[in-house]
Structures are given as C-alpha cells and as structure tokens.
Amino acid sequence: MQEETILKKYFGYSSFRNGQKEIIQHILNNEDCLGIMPTGAGKSICYQIPAIMLSGITIVISPLISLMKDQVDSLNNMGIPATCINSTLSDSEYLQTIKNIQYDIYKIIYVAPERLLSENFLSLLDFINVSMVAIDEAHCVSQWGHDFRPSYREIPNVISNFKNRPTVVAFTATATELVKNDIINLLKLQNPYTLTTGFDRKNLYFSVQTPKNKLEFLLDFLDKHQNISGIIYCSTRKNVDNLFEKLLANNYNVSKYHAGMSEKKRNISQEDFVYDRTEIMIATNAFGMGIDKSNVRFVIHYNMPQDLESYYQEAGRAGRDGDNAECILLFSRQDIITNKFLIEQSIDTNHQSEYQKLNEIIDYCNTSQCLRKYILQYFGENPVFENCEFCSNCNSSIEITDITIDSKKILSCIKRMHERFGSGLVTDVLKGSKSEKIKSLKFDSLSTYGIMKEYSKDTIRDLIAFLIAENYVKTSGDKYPILKLTEQANNVLFSNQKVTIKKKIEKIIKPDIQKVTKNPKENLNFNPDLFEILRKYRKDIAKQNNIPPFIVFADISLKQMSTYYPTTVDNMLKINGVGELKMKKYGNEFLEIIKKFVKENNIIED
Ligand code: ADP
C-alpha cells in the first residue's frame, strides 16, 4: 500500500502536510531522520505511517506519559495495534504487555524514557524485531532545550543493545542550532536526513498587549469570545489558583492544571478540557505538552514566559486544526522583575544563558517590528516579507512618550537616598508621605521630597518598574530589594540621555458598511467607548428637545454606528434607523463625533 492510501484508510486525511511525505519516504529508505516541525504540524503521522508499513515493530520514546494512553487508544481505534509501557501500568498489566509484545501483537510501542533501561525491557530486545525507534520531543536530550530530561541521554545506549540497529528518527519543535546539534550528536543519529518545515503558522494571530489591568483585559476578552476553547498560561501555581477562582466567580466554565495538584485531579482537569466539558484551561507550563486538542482558539499568556522557545511551543497549541486562532502575550514590567528574580534564585543553572533568553523575550515584547517576522528570525529563518499584516504590531502604530523628566526625578531621589532603600520608600518620598519613618530619616528635607505628589503611588511604582526593566536601575538583596543606579542612569542624570516609552496603539479596521443588516438582534462587536459617547450626546439632544432618547436614535442605531464607524452622509444613511429626516435633524452632529473618534483611535478602512 502507498503512503497516501494509508493516510486515507487509517487517518481519514486526503493529503499530506508540508514535510510529512519526505520524512516518511526517507524512513522507508532506512535513513535516520531529524524532523524539526512546529507544534501542530503533524509530526506523529511522520512515524506512525512508516510504522504500519515496516516489517518489524516501532518503538516510540516520548516523555508525555499522560498522552500515551490517548495516542494508543486512538491508534487502536483506527485499527493499528499499539500499546504503551510507562509507570501507570500495574505489575500484571506490565507483564501481560510484555507477553503480548513477545507474541508480536503490536506494531507500535510507546515507552517512557525512564522505562527503557529496565531489565525486563532490555531483555525483551533479544526477542523482537525492531525496525524503527522514533524519539518524540527530542529537544529533551539537550540542556539548551527548555525541557531537559536526563533519561534521554540513555537512549543511544539502549539502541546499541539491539541485534540490528533500527532506523532512528527524532522529532522536535525546537530549531536552534545548539539544540539541533545536540540532538544529532547525543542521540548518535547517523547522517540523518534533516527536514525543517518552516516555523510559520499562518493561521495564528500574534499579539503582545500591555494592559494596565490584566484581569480586566482578560474578562473583557473572554466576554467577547464566549463558547470557544482557550488556554491561559500563568507563571506560577499561585497565579493559576487565583485566576481560576476569579473566573469561577465570573461564571466561566474553567479547568486548572499545575504540578501542585494531585495526578488524579490533573487528569480529570485535562480530560474535561480535551473533551470540551470545560472551555477554558488555566495552567502553568506543566500543561499541554503534546495535548492533541485541535480546536483551541486562543492561548493567552497572563505572564511573560521564560523564553521564546517555550512561548512558541505553548502558543502553538492554538489552531492546530488550521483555522484562525489568537496568541496573546500580556506583558508587564513586573514580569521582567519576577523573571530576573527567579533566575537569581535558581542555583544550578547557567545564569548567563538564562539572562540571554530573558532578554530575547523582552525584546519580542518591546519590538515594534512584525511579531511573526521576529519569531521566524529567532528560529533562524529569513522571511521574505517585512510585515505579515496578521499580528498586533502590523496592526498598530507606535506612540513614543518622552518620560525623561519623570525619570530624572526618580533617579535623583534614589541617589539622594544614598541608594540604600527599596521602591516602597522611594515612592513615599516622591509622593511626599508624612510617615514617621520619612521624618525620622529626614527625607522630608530632600529636594526630591513630594516632587511627584500629583501622581498616584501606582503610577510612580510603574515608572520605577519600567526603569528597572530597562536597566536604568538595578535591584540588590532578595527579600527587600534595594534600588541602585546603573551607568545608564548616570547618562540620564548628567549627559542628557533621553528616556522614552513606546506604546503601541492597535489599529481598528472598520468592517464593511455594505454588510450592515436590519437585524435588530444581531450580536455586534461594537466599540463600548464610542457607544458611551454617542449615548451621552443622544441624552443631551433628547433633553433639549424634550423627547425620550430612543426617539432620537434607537440603541441598535448607536451600536451599529459604533461598529461600522460611518464618516460620510452616505454611509450614515446605511445605518439602521437613520432616515433622510433624522439625518438632517441630528445626523451631522453624530457624524462629527464619530469622525473625531475615528481619528483619535487609529480606526482605518480595510
Ligand atoms: P505535532 O506532534 O507536530 O504537534 P500532531 O502530530 O499532534 O502534531 O498533529 C496535529 C494535528 O494535525 C492532529 O490533530 C493530527 O491528526 C492533524 N494532522 C496531522 N497530519 C495531517 C494531515 N496530513 N491532514 C490533516 N490533519 C493532519
């Protein structure tokens, strides 16, 4: 049987995706292979189809114990005999499985790397004919990957135990040169056919947002995206628990997942989400490796992840079915401080490489270039386009605000306090607090005392966080970090270096006004800010004319105006409820308000 026939017969798909056929053919030629393909590209089929076609057994090594059973069930369902060996098997199940393997019942055996070295398994290798060893998530072999597993280093020893060396194939979504070389060298691949399918996931809309209040942003987003599946990643278990409670309280149908939960609870959570019993999964990065749920429509990172590789892997869990999906990273300066703190706290890692990775993801969050291009370049590709027109940067303009004066006030205050205090006390001095502590330290006589009294404490703290994140200020000490100035700060204070904040303003593309309908129940995605302005104006007009507001324009008319943003008389007349007479009476004033709003809010024609 041909590969295509098998694809249709067992998997029900009519054509191969990019790269699948090439890998399959090289495997069938007994060549070692390394497939570097993004999450969702369809790596499993690359080894499952040759496994069916080869004469012997295929062993698949995967770190994803939770997933093995699902994979095996789904293969069995398609009529492909498969099994798995991992720590979840009872002793009797294990012995039965080993017996069945000896009777040559299976074509594919999934094995956890930790199980490879067990006596039972090794002695089994003398009896069976293994045609191929497929290593999934092969970056786990490399310390440069984000998911290092020491047991992966044992794999080549096991392979050397075979009577006849099988074809060895490895798959990963991580494409950096360091990881790639490690995979080839450490797994001892022999002259492998290497295929990188390209990392672009055209159906994913990438977006970096810096909302003032992340929770409000999230609730607003979820309100507008109801009844669809999505994952929200948080950096810590505590954040997961907190957010879970908040979304429950807001009546969302949510699951949560983190390593602090019992295995049983985690499995229930995962199944609820995978089988669409809950719509939203809130999780740490412990969740999702290899989860085969194709209809995830959004992945939101509530906190900045550790590095771009993990980000792309996690975000890549959206839209595996090929339909459009959104990947949103919520960025705050506090995330940088937290991540720096976590790096400092870790004892046995390579701090320098961790910092480099951190800086790369901070750059991603700050860049004003196309986000897709940035990611693809990070993975070593050279995209031909300048702008993908399908990410938040291609859809935004950049507003630069000069904050040199405020920065000087803060930096000079830190200096005058002899760089011996933390951000709480510095904020109090700038705000002009009358606390005993400030009096006793005589900080109320500093020239910077009360110099920012018109600002809220939160604003001052945000500015300090920005100065730390951008390396104007560094912190030292763990429990009560002290603020100290850097060389860059001196340039600001004494050499006229400017400090600027870049803010992205996302463009809103007007929907086509020809599509306006007369359906009063239509669920419009209207702009609530414009709606409020128009409503207020309508109220004033109604009062002046002594008529009820809905006689001026009904709510549906205002909602349509806030959706389609008409700026000409012709277009205004297309709005439901705007006839010639009303247009004459009130239309022009409403038009002027909409024009002003459109100009100020970056709303553009498609
Ligand atoms: P990866 O391991 O690369 O993240 P998977 O192997 O889990 O991706 O495949 C992702 C999804 O794509 C699965 O639902 C799979 O069934 C589907 N898929 C794989 N190959 C094809 C294909 N040729 N046509 C359609 N769907 C496919």
PDB file of C-alpha atoms in Angstrom, residues 106 328 363 379 483 510 575 586:
ATOM      1  CA  TYR A 106       1.787  -4.749  18.279  1.00  0.00           C
ATOM      2  CA  ILE A 328      -1.845  36.922  23.126  1.00  0.00           C
ATOM      3  CA  ASP A 363      12.787  42.270  23.050  1.00  0.00           C
ATOM      4  CA  PHE A 379      14.284  30.350  14.750  1.00  0.00           C
ATOM      5  CA  LEU A 483      17.343  50.262  44.328  1.00  0.00           C
ATOM      6  CA  LYS A 510     -13.678  49.151  10.050  1.00  0.00           C
ATOM      7  CA  ILE A 575     -27.211  52.577   9.439  1.00  0.00           C
ATOM      8  CA  TYR A 586     -29.341  65.109  14.142  1.00  0.00           C
TER       9      TYR A 586
END
